Short mmCIF file of C-alpha atoms in Angstrom, two decimals:
data_model
loop_
_atom_site.label_atom_id
_atom_site.label_comp_id
_atom_site.label_asym_id
_atom_site.label_seq_id
_atom_site.Cartn_x
_atom_site.Cartn_y
_atom_site.Cartn_z
CA MET N 77 11.32 2.62 6.33
CA LYS N 78 11.46 -0.24 8.82
CA ILE N 79 8.19 -1.94 9.82
CA ALA N 80 7.70 -4.46 12.63
CA LEU N 81 4.93 -7.07 12.32
CA ALA N 82 3.93 -8.16 15.82
CA SER N 83 2.73 -11.74 16.07
CA VAL N 84 2.17 -11.68 19.82
CA ARG N 85 -0.13 -13.04 22.50
CA ILE N 86 -3.45 -11.42 23.38
CA ILE N 87 -6.17 -12.31 25.88
CA ASP N 88 -9.83 -12.01 24.93
CA ARG N 89 -11.72 -9.35 26.94
CA ASP N 90 -8.57 -8.14 28.69
CA ILE N 91 -7.88 -4.71 27.21
CA GLN N 92 -5.35 -3.81 29.88
CA TYR N 93 -3.23 -6.86 29.15
CA ASN N 94 -3.44 -6.27 25.41
CA LEU N 95 -2.48 -2.62 25.91
CA SER N 96 0.51 -3.73 27.97
CA GLN N 97 1.55 -6.00 25.08
CA MET N 98 1.23 -3.09 22.71
CA GLU N 99 3.42 -0.85 24.87
CA ARG N 100 6.01 -3.59 25.42
CA TYR N 101 6.44 -4.35 21.74
CA MET N 102 6.31 -0.72 20.67
CA LYS N 103 9.34 -0.17 22.90
CA GLU N 104 11.10 -3.26 21.56
CA ALA N 105 10.45 -2.34 17.94
CA LYS N 106 11.65 1.23 18.54
CA ALA N 107 14.85 -0.07 20.13
CA ASP N 108 15.41 -2.09 16.95
CA GLY N 109 14.97 0.98 14.79
CA ALA N 110 11.42 0.46 13.50
CA ASP N 111 9.29 3.38 12.30
CA LEU N 112 5.98 1.51 12.54
CA ILE N 113 4.68 -1.56 14.38
CA CYS N 114 1.60 -3.49 13.20
CA PHE N 115 -0.65 -5.70 15.34
CA GLY N 116 -3.39 -8.12 14.32
CA GLU N 117 -7.14 -7.86 13.79
CA ALA N 118 -9.24 -6.99 16.88
CA PHE N 119 -5.99 -6.88 18.86
CA LEU N 120 -7.15 -4.49 21.53
CA GLN N 121 -10.18 -6.40 22.83
CA GLY N 122 -9.42 -9.83 21.37
CA PHE N 123 -11.20 -11.37 18.39
CA ASN N 124 -13.54 -13.43 20.59
CA ALA N 125 -14.43 -10.57 22.93
CA LEU N 126 -17.94 -9.89 21.63
CA SER N 127 -21.02 -11.80 22.80
CA TRP N 128 -23.34 -10.61 19.98
CA GLU N 129 -25.64 -9.15 22.63
CA TYR N 130 -25.59 -5.44 21.94
CA GLU N 131 -26.26 -4.28 25.50
CA GLU N 132 -23.07 -6.07 26.59
CA ASP N 133 -20.94 -5.45 23.53
CA GLN N 134 -21.46 -1.69 23.56
CA LYS N 135 -19.48 -1.71 26.83
CA THR N 136 -16.59 -3.57 25.17
CA ALA N 137 -16.28 -1.57 21.95
CA ILE N 138 -14.51 1.80 22.11
CA THR N 139 -14.54 5.10 20.27
CA THR N 140 -11.58 6.86 18.70
CA SER N 141 -11.86 9.44 21.49
CA SER N 142 -11.67 6.83 24.28
CA LYS N 143 -9.06 6.79 27.03
CA GLU N 144 -7.48 3.76 25.34
CA PHE N 145 -6.94 5.73 22.14
CA GLU N 146 -5.56 8.65 24.10
CA GLN N 147 -3.10 6.29 25.80
CA ILE N 148 -1.97 4.85 22.48
CA LYS N 149 -1.58 8.32 20.99
CA MET N 150 0.57 9.31 23.94
CA TRP N 151 2.80 6.25 23.42
CA THR N 152 3.42 7.16 19.78
CA LYS N 153 4.83 10.48 21.00
CA LYS N 154 6.64 9.18 24.08
CA ILE N 155 8.15 6.08 22.46
CA SER N 156 8.45 7.78 19.06
CA ILE N 157 7.02 4.97 16.94
CA ASP N 158 3.81 4.74 14.91
CA VAL N 159 1.33 1.91 15.46
CA LEU N 160 -1.34 0.04 13.50
CA PHE N 161 -3.81 -2.18 15.38
CA GLY N 162 -7.24 -3.78 15.10
CA TYR N 163 -10.05 -3.10 17.56
CA ASN N 164 -13.82 -3.20 18.02
CA GLU N 165 -15.14 0.30 17.40
CA ILE N 166 -18.44 1.87 18.41
CA GLU N 167 -19.86 4.96 16.75
CA ASP N 168 -23.47 6.19 16.67
CA ALA N 169 -24.67 2.98 18.38
CA CYS N 170 -23.03 0.79 15.71
CA ILE N 171 -20.16 -1.65 16.23
CA TYR N 172 -17.46 -2.28 13.63
CA SER N 173 -14.31 -4.36 13.29
CA SER N 174 -11.85 -1.56 12.66
CA CYS N 175 -8.14 -0.94 12.25
CA ALA N 176 -6.37 2.33 13.03
CA LEU N 177 -2.96 3.66 12.12
CA VAL N 178 -1.83 6.21 14.70
CA ALA N 179 1.17 8.29 13.66
CA ASP N 180 2.78 10.92 15.84
CA ASP N 181 -0.25 11.34 18.12
CA LYS N 182 -2.75 11.50 15.24
CA ILE N 183 -5.10 8.97 13.65
CA LEU N 184 -3.82 8.80 10.10
CA CYS N 185 -6.32 6.15 8.97
CA ASN N 186 -9.29 4.42 10.59
CA TYR N 187 -10.48 1.55 8.40
CA ARG N 188 -13.64 -0.54 8.94
CA ARG N 189 -13.76 -4.14 7.74
CA ILE N 190 -16.02 -4.55 4.69
CA SER N 191 -16.57 -8.33 4.85
CA LYS N 192 -18.97 -9.86 7.39
CA GLY N 193 -16.88 -12.83 8.57
CA TRP N 194 -15.77 -11.01 11.74
CA LYS N 195 -19.18 -11.57 13.34
CA GLU N 196 -21.72 -14.31 13.91
CA TYR N 197 -24.05 -12.61 11.44
CA TRP N 198 -26.85 -15.11 11.98
CA LYS N 199 -27.11 -13.77 15.53
CA THR N 200 -26.42 -10.07 15.10
CA ASP N 201 -28.77 -7.18 14.42
CA GLU N 202 -28.42 -3.80 12.76
CA HIS N 203 -26.01 -2.58 15.45
CA TYR N 204 -23.19 -4.70 13.96
CA ARG N 205 -22.05 -3.25 10.67
CA GLU N 206 -19.37 -3.34 8.03
CA GLY N 207 -17.56 -0.41 6.55
CA GLU N 208 -18.29 0.82 3.03
CA THR N 209 -15.06 2.27 1.70
CA VAL N 210 -11.52 1.19 0.87
CA GLU N 211 -9.31 4.21 0.42
CA LEU N 212 -5.67 4.95 -0.15
CA PHE N 213 -3.76 7.01 2.37
CA ASP N 214 -0.24 8.37 2.38
CA TYR N 215 2.26 7.03 4.90
CA LYS N 216 5.82 8.34 4.66
CA GLY N 217 5.43 8.93 0.94
CA LYS N 218 3.92 5.50 0.17
CA LYS N 219 0.40 4.90 -1.12
CA CYS N 220 -1.10 2.49 1.41
CA ALA N 221 -4.31 0.61 2.12
CA ILE N 222 -5.62 -1.61 4.91
CA GLY N 223 -7.67 -4.79 4.50
CA LEU N 224 -8.85 -6.94 7.40
CA CYS N 225 -8.74 -10.73 7.14
CA GLY N 226 -11.65 -11.90 4.92
CA ASP N 227 -11.78 -8.61 3.02
CA LEU N 228 -9.09 -9.79 0.61
CA TRP N 229 -10.93 -13.07 0.06
CA ASP N 230 -14.45 -11.70 -0.36
CA HIS N 231 -13.64 -8.44 -2.16
CA PRO N 232 -10.17 -8.61 -3.72
CA GLU N 233 -11.24 -6.27 -6.52
CA ARG N 234 -11.80 -3.50 -3.96
CA PHE N 235 -8.08 -3.48 -3.15
CA THR N 236 -6.65 -3.10 -6.65
CA LEU N 237 -6.00 0.59 -6.10
CA GLY N 238 -2.40 0.74 -7.22
CA GLU N 239 -1.16 0.96 -3.64
CA ASP N 240 2.53 0.55 -2.87
CA LEU N 241 1.82 -1.28 0.38
CA LEU N 242 -1.15 -3.22 1.71
CA PHE N 243 -1.47 -3.91 5.44
CA TRP N 244 -3.31 -7.19 6.12
CA PRO N 245 -4.01 -7.75 9.84
CA VAL N 246 -5.90 -11.02 10.36
CA TYR N 247 -7.21 -13.42 12.95
CA VAL N 248 -6.99 -16.95 11.56
CA CYS N 249 -6.89 -20.33 13.26
CA TRP N 250 -4.71 -22.42 10.97
CA THR N 251 -2.75 -25.16 12.69
CA LYS N 252 0.98 -25.23 12.05
CA GLU N 253 0.56 -28.24 9.77
CA GLU N 254 -2.22 -26.62 7.73
CA TRP N 255 -0.27 -23.39 7.37
CA GLU N 256 2.98 -25.06 6.34
CA ASN N 257 1.29 -27.53 4.01
CA GLY N 258 -0.13 -24.98 1.63
CA GLY N 259 -2.04 -22.41 3.68
CA LYS N 260 0.61 -19.73 3.56
CA ILE N 261 1.00 -20.13 -0.20
CA GLU N 262 -2.76 -19.64 -0.63
CA TYR N 263 -2.54 -16.42 1.36
CA ALA N 264 0.48 -15.19 -0.61
CA GLN N 265 -1.32 -15.83 -3.90
CA GLN N 266 -4.53 -14.20 -2.70
CA ALA N 267 -2.64 -11.13 -1.52
CA ASN N 268 -1.07 -10.84 -4.97
CA LEU N 269 -4.53 -10.32 -6.50
CA CYS N 270 -4.64 -7.06 -4.58
CA CYS N 271 -1.13 -5.71 -4.12
CA GLU N 272 2.38 -6.83 -4.99
CA ASN N 273 3.68 -5.95 -1.52
CA THR N 274 1.43 -7.09 1.36
CA LEU N 275 2.25 -7.24 5.06
CA TYR N 276 0.34 -10.01 6.88
CA VAL N 277 0.13 -10.31 10.67
CA ASN N 278 -1.83 -12.69 12.90
CA SER N 279 -2.12 -12.73 16.71
CA VAL N 280 -1.58 -15.55 19.20
CA CYS N 281 -4.54 -16.46 21.40
CA GLU N 282 -4.68 -19.50 23.67
CA GLY N 283 -6.07 -22.58 21.92
CA ASP N 284 -7.40 -20.60 18.97
CA ALA N 285 -4.99 -18.51 16.89
CA PHE N 286 -1.34 -19.46 16.52
CA GLY N 287 0.20 -16.34 15.06
CA GLY N 288 2.51 -15.88 12.13
CA ALA N 289 3.62 -12.86 10.12
CA ALA N 290 4.85 -12.47 6.57
CA GLN N 291 5.74 -10.15 3.75
CA PHE N 292 4.11 -11.38 0.55
CA CYS N 293 5.68 -10.08 -2.67
CA GLY N 294 4.46 -11.03 -6.12
CA GLY N 295 2.57 -14.06 -4.83
CA LYS N 296 5.56 -15.41 -2.92
CA ILE N 297 6.76 -15.27 0.67
CA GLN N 298 9.55 -12.72 0.91
CA ARG N 299 10.03 -12.81 4.69
CA GLU N 300 8.29 -14.83 7.38
CA LEU N 301 7.90 -15.29 11.12
CA PRO N 302 6.85 -18.95 11.54
CA ILE N 303 3.47 -19.80 12.98
CA THR N 304 3.48 -20.56 16.76
CA LYS N 305 6.60 -18.39 17.21
CA GLU N 306 5.82 -15.17 19.06
CA GLY N 307 7.80 -12.07 18.25
CA LEU N 308 8.49 -9.36 15.70
CA LEU N 309 9.17 -9.72 12.00
CA TYR N 310 11.04 -6.74 10.53
CA VAL N 311 10.43 -5.62 6.97
CA GLU N 312 12.35 -2.92 5.12
CA VAL N 313 10.38 -0.82 2.62
CA LEU N 314 12.36 1.40 0.28
CA MET N 315 11.38 5.05 0.47
#
């Protein structure tokens, strides 16, 4: 199985641009023989898209039955590649930081972040919530799990499920110097508390996040796309 980790540019509050990035890189990854492409946390709307005013934010968050989801489902069929991406979800008047894996026109997994660092929790009310469960799911015969950004730092014990593969979409603002001078090793070691094989992917956003993608194996960096370099990192996972 070939997986593409997409460390690519997004624009906050510009869903159409971010969707166009998703389509572009789905096509590129498919042309390179990938089975799955993974994007970062809150990729669809942008990590800084929310205002923490519910009346506004409910217009920004989307449901899994939205036209955006239908478009993405259609691409998985048309382009013939599966996709994992972060987004702001709304359900029953509650907003979550979520991550979906869409495979062959179907939502295989929809995970909700369990740690509160995605929001300005000193401003938010009961409309902004965290998920409650971390569950394994099967993807192409592999036991998999998803953790979003601070989940693996705040609740590493929740991810020791014996999974074969852990997807770790993030939104972090390390500078290149901070990342190279120890940051990436900290992340590799933290990932190893949860799973021996973890796929990390960060987005690029002007003046804020500087990207980067990596495969962490056994507390070490197996493969890496350097921070500040946009593009796709390909990882092979034995079936």
